[in-house]
XYZ file of C-alpha atoms in Angstrom:
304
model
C 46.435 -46.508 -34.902
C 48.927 -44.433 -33.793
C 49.807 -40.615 -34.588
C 52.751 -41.635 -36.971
C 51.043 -44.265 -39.107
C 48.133 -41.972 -39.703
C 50.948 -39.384 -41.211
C 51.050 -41.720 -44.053
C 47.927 -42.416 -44.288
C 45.225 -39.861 -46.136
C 43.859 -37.003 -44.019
C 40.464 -36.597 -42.671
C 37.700 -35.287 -44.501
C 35.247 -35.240 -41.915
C 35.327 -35.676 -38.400
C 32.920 -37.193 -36.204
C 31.575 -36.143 -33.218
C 30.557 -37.885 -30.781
C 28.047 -35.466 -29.223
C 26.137 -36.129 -25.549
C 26.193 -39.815 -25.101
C 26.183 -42.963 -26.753
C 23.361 -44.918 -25.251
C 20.590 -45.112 -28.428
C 17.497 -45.152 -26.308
C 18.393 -41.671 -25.650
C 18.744 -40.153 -29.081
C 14.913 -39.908 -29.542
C 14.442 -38.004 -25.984
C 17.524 -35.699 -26.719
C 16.304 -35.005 -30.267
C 12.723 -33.819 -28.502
C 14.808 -32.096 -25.558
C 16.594 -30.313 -27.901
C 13.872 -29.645 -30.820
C 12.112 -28.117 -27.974
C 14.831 -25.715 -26.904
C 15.247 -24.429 -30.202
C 11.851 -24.062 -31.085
C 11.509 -22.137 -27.614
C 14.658 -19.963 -28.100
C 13.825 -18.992 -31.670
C 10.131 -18.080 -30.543
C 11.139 -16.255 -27.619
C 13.881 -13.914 -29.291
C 11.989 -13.304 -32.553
C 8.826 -12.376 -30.098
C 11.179 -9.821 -27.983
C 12.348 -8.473 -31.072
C 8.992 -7.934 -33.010
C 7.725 -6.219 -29.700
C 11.021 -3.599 -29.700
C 10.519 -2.732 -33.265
C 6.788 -2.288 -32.935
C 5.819 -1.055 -29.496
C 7.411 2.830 -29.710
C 7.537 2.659 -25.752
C 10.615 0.973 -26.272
C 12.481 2.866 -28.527
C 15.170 3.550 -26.501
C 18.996 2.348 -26.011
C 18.432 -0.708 -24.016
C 15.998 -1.803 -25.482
C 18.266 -1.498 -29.187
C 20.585 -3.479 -27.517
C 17.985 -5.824 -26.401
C 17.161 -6.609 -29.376
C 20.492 -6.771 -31.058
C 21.330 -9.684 -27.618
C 18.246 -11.543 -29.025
C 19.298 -11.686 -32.759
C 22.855 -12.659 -31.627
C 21.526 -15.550 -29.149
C 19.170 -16.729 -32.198
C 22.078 -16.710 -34.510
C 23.815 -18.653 -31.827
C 21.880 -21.533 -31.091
C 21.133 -21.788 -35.475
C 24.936 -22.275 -35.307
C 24.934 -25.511 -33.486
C 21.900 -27.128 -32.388
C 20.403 -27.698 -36.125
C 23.212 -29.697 -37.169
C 22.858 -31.561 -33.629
C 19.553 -32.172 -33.923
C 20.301 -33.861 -37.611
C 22.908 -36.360 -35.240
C 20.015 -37.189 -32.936
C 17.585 -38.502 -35.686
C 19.642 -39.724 -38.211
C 22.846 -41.216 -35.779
C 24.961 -39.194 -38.794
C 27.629 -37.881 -36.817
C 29.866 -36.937 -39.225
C 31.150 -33.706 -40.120
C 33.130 -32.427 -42.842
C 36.527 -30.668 -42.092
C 35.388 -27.645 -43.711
C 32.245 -27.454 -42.151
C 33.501 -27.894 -38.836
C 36.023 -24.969 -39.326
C 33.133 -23.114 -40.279
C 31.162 -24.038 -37.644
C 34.008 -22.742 -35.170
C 34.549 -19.678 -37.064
C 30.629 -18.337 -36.591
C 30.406 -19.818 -33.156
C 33.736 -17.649 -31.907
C 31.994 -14.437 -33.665
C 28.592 -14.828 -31.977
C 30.144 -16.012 -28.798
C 32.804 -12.584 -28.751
C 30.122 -10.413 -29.964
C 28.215 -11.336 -26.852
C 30.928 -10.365 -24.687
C 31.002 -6.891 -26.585
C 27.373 -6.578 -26.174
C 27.207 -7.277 -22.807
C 30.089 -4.617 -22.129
C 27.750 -2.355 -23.804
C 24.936 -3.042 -22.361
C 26.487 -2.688 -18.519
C 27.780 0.821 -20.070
C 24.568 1.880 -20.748
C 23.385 0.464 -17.022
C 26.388 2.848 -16.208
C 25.289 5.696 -17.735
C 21.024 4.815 -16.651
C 21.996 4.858 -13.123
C 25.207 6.838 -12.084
C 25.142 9.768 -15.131
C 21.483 10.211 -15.866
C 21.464 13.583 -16.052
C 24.301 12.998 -18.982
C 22.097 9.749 -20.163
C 20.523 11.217 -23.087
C 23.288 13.108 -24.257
C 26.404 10.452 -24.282
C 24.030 7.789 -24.934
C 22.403 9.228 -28.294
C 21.804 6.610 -31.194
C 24.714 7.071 -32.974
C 26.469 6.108 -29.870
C 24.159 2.857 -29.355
C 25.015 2.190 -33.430
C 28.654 2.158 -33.260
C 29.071 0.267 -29.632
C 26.798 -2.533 -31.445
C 28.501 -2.127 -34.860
C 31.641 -2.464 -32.803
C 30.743 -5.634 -31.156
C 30.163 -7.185 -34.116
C 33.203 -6.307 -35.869
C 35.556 -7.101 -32.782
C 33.668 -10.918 -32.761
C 34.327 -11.013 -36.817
C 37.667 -10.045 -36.584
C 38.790 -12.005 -33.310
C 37.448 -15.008 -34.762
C 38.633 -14.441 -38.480
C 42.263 -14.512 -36.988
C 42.080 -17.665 -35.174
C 39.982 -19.544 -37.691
C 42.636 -18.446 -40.120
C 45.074 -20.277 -38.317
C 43.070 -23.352 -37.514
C 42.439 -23.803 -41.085
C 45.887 -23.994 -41.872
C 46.543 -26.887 -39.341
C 47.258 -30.316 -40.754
C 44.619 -32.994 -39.350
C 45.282 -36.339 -38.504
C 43.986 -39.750 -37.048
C 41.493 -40.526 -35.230
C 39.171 -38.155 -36.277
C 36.645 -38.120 -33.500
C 35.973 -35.225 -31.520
C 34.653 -35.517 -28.036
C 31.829 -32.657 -28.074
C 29.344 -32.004 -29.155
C 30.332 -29.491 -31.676
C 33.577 -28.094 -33.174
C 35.063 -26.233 -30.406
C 38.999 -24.942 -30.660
C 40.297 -26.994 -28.023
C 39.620 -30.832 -29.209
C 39.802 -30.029 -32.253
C 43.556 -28.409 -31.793
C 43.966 -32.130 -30.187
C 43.329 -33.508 -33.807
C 46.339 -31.473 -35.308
C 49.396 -33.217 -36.360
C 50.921 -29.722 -36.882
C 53.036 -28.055 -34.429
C 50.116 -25.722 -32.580
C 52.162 -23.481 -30.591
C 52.037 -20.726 -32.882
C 48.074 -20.869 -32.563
C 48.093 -21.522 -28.648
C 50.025 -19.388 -27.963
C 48.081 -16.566 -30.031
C 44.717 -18.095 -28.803
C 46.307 -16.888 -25.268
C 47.114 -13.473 -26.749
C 43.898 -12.930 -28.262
C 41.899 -14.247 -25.108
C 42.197 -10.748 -23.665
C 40.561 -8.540 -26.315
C 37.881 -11.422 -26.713
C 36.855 -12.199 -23.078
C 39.056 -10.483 -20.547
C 38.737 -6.950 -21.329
C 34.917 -7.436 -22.215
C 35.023 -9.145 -18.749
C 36.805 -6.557 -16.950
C 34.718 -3.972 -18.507
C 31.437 -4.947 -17.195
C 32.656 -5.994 -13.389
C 33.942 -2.731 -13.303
C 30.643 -1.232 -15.254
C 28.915 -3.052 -12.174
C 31.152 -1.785 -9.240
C 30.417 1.310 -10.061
C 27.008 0.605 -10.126
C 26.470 -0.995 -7.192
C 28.634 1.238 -4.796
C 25.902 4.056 -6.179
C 23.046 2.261 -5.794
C 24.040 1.439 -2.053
C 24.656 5.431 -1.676
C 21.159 5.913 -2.383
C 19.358 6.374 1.190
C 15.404 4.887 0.578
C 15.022 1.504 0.188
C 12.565 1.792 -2.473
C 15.137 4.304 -4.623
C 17.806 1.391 -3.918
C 14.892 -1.011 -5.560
C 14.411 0.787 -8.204
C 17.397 1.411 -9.209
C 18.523 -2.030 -9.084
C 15.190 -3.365 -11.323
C 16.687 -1.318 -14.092
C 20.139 -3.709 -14.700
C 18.611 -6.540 -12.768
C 18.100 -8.456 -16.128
C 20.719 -7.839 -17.298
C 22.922 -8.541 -14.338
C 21.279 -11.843 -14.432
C 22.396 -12.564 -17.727
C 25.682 -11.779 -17.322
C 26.386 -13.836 -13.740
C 25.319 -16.818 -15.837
C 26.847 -15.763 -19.110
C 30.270 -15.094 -17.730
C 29.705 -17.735 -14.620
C 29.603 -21.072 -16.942
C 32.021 -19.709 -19.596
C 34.961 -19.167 -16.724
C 33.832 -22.779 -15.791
C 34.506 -24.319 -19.107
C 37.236 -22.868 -20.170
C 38.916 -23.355 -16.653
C 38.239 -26.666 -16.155
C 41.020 -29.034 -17.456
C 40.301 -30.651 -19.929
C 41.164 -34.534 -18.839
C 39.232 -37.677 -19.536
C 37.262 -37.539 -16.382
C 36.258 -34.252 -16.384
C 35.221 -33.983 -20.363
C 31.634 -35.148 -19.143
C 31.505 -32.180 -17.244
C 32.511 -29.904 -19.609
C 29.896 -31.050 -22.434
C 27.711 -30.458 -19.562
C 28.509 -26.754 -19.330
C 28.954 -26.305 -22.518
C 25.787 -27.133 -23.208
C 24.428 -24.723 -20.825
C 26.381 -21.436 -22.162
C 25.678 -22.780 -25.952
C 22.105 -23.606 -25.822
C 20.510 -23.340 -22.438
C 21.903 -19.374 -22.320
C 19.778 -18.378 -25.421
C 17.040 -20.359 -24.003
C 16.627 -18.170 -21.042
C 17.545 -14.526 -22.531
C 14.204 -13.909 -23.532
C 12.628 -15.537 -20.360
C 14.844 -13.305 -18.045
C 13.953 -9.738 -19.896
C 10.471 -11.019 -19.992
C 9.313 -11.969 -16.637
C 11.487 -9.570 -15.161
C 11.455 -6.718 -17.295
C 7.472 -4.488 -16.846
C 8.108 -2.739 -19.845
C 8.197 -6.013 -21.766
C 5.184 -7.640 -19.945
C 3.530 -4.203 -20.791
C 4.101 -5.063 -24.492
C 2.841 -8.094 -24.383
């Protein structure tokens, strides 16, 4: 049915996505795949944030942002694989309008709150490494309060102001979204209102959310790495680097497959590809937080 019969016609109260694939023999083994992920992610940053509260030895700055990463990455993945999971074992793939809006809304909070935190995080690297004789006293815990107060309220308010405007777009036929959950792009494909207003404030507001963030920590990083390489013994170069080597980690493969799906176009053949690596910054990413601060991290192990 075409765009200008549907205008007619009464709009959408749910949409229907059409998640990973449509082959039924797989629904079972993604449903396990993916019950297994979540059960692993939720374990692994409720652990890393029971041992931060209760082991003293890490009450210190990174490790309050550590644990503030792991309740953000748990709130994350509770944002969209429950409701995929319910897909997988029921085949209901439907969605209401104002539960995929909703959906969006937390999912651009979390996600720009990450950003934040990771900004934070490589400013506290910063600090560790290039300032520590001025560590303890610019990095006190009011400090560590407001940059993670801050990160939360820049996600909240980022996303507020584009879910705003989503909400007030008029949706039309056909109702099917190509993901796997309710992401800004297809579902700005499903408007029958004029979206250039919202694109081109999605494009203004892409530079407080990820740029800057972005920006922040390569140059957080620069800095870092130009000292570390100014240190002359190899094992004061190693030990340096151990402290941000976690998080370093996190952010190559944060910031690596985000730049990837949001660059790639977004064309029939390549929409495979981007559910792919969506998948991996939505779900897989929260998966291996606690794995990366916990094999590579001693004063974890030493906790556990």
């Amino acid at each position: 049915m075409e765009r200008g019969e549907w205008d007619n016609q009464t709009l959408p109260t749910e949409f229907f996505l059409l998640g990973l694939g449509d082959a039924h023999e797989f629904q079972i083994p993604l449903f396990l795949l993916c019950l297994t992920i979540y059960t692993v992610t939720m374990s692994g940053n409720i652990l890393i944030i029971v041992l931060v509260v209760t082991d003293p030895h890490l009450h210190t700055p990174m490790y309050f942002f550590l644990v503030n990463l792991s309740s953000l990455e748990a709130c994350y993945s509770s944002t969209i694989l429950p409701r995929l999971l319910v897909s997988f074992l029921t085949g209901d793939r439907a969605i209401s309008v104002q539960c995929c809006i909703t959906q969006f809304f937390f999912f651009g909070t979390f996600a720009t709150s990450e950003c934040y935190l990771l900004a934070a995080m490589s400013y506290d690297r910063y600090l560790a490494i290039c300032r520590p004789l001025l560590y303890g006293s610019i990095m006190n815990w009011k400090v560590c309060l407001q940059l993670v107060t801050g990160s939360w309220f820049v996600g909240l308010l980022i996303s507020t102001g584009i879910t705003s405007c989503l909400s007030h777009q008029r949706f039309c036929g056909p109702n099917v979204i190509d993901h796997f959950f309710c992401e800004e792009a297809p579902l700005l494909e499903l408007s029958c209102s004029d979206t250039g207003m919202i694109k081109i404030l999605i494009i203004i507001l892409s530079f407080p959310d990820v740029v800057f963030p972005f920006l922040f920590t390569l140059a957080s990083y620069v800095c870092i790495i130009a000292d570390i390489l100014r240190i002359p013994s190899t094992t004061g170069r190693h030990k340096a680097f151990s402290t941000c080597s976690s998080h370093l980690t996190m952010v190559i493969v944060f910031y690596g497959t985000l730049i990837i799906v949001y660059m790639l176009p977004r064309t029939v053949p390549l929409r495979r590809l981007n559910k792919i690596f969506s998948f991996f910054y939505t779900v897989l990413i929260p998966l291996i937080n606690p794995l990366i601060y916990s094999l590579r991290n001693r004063e974890v192990k030493r906790a556990l």
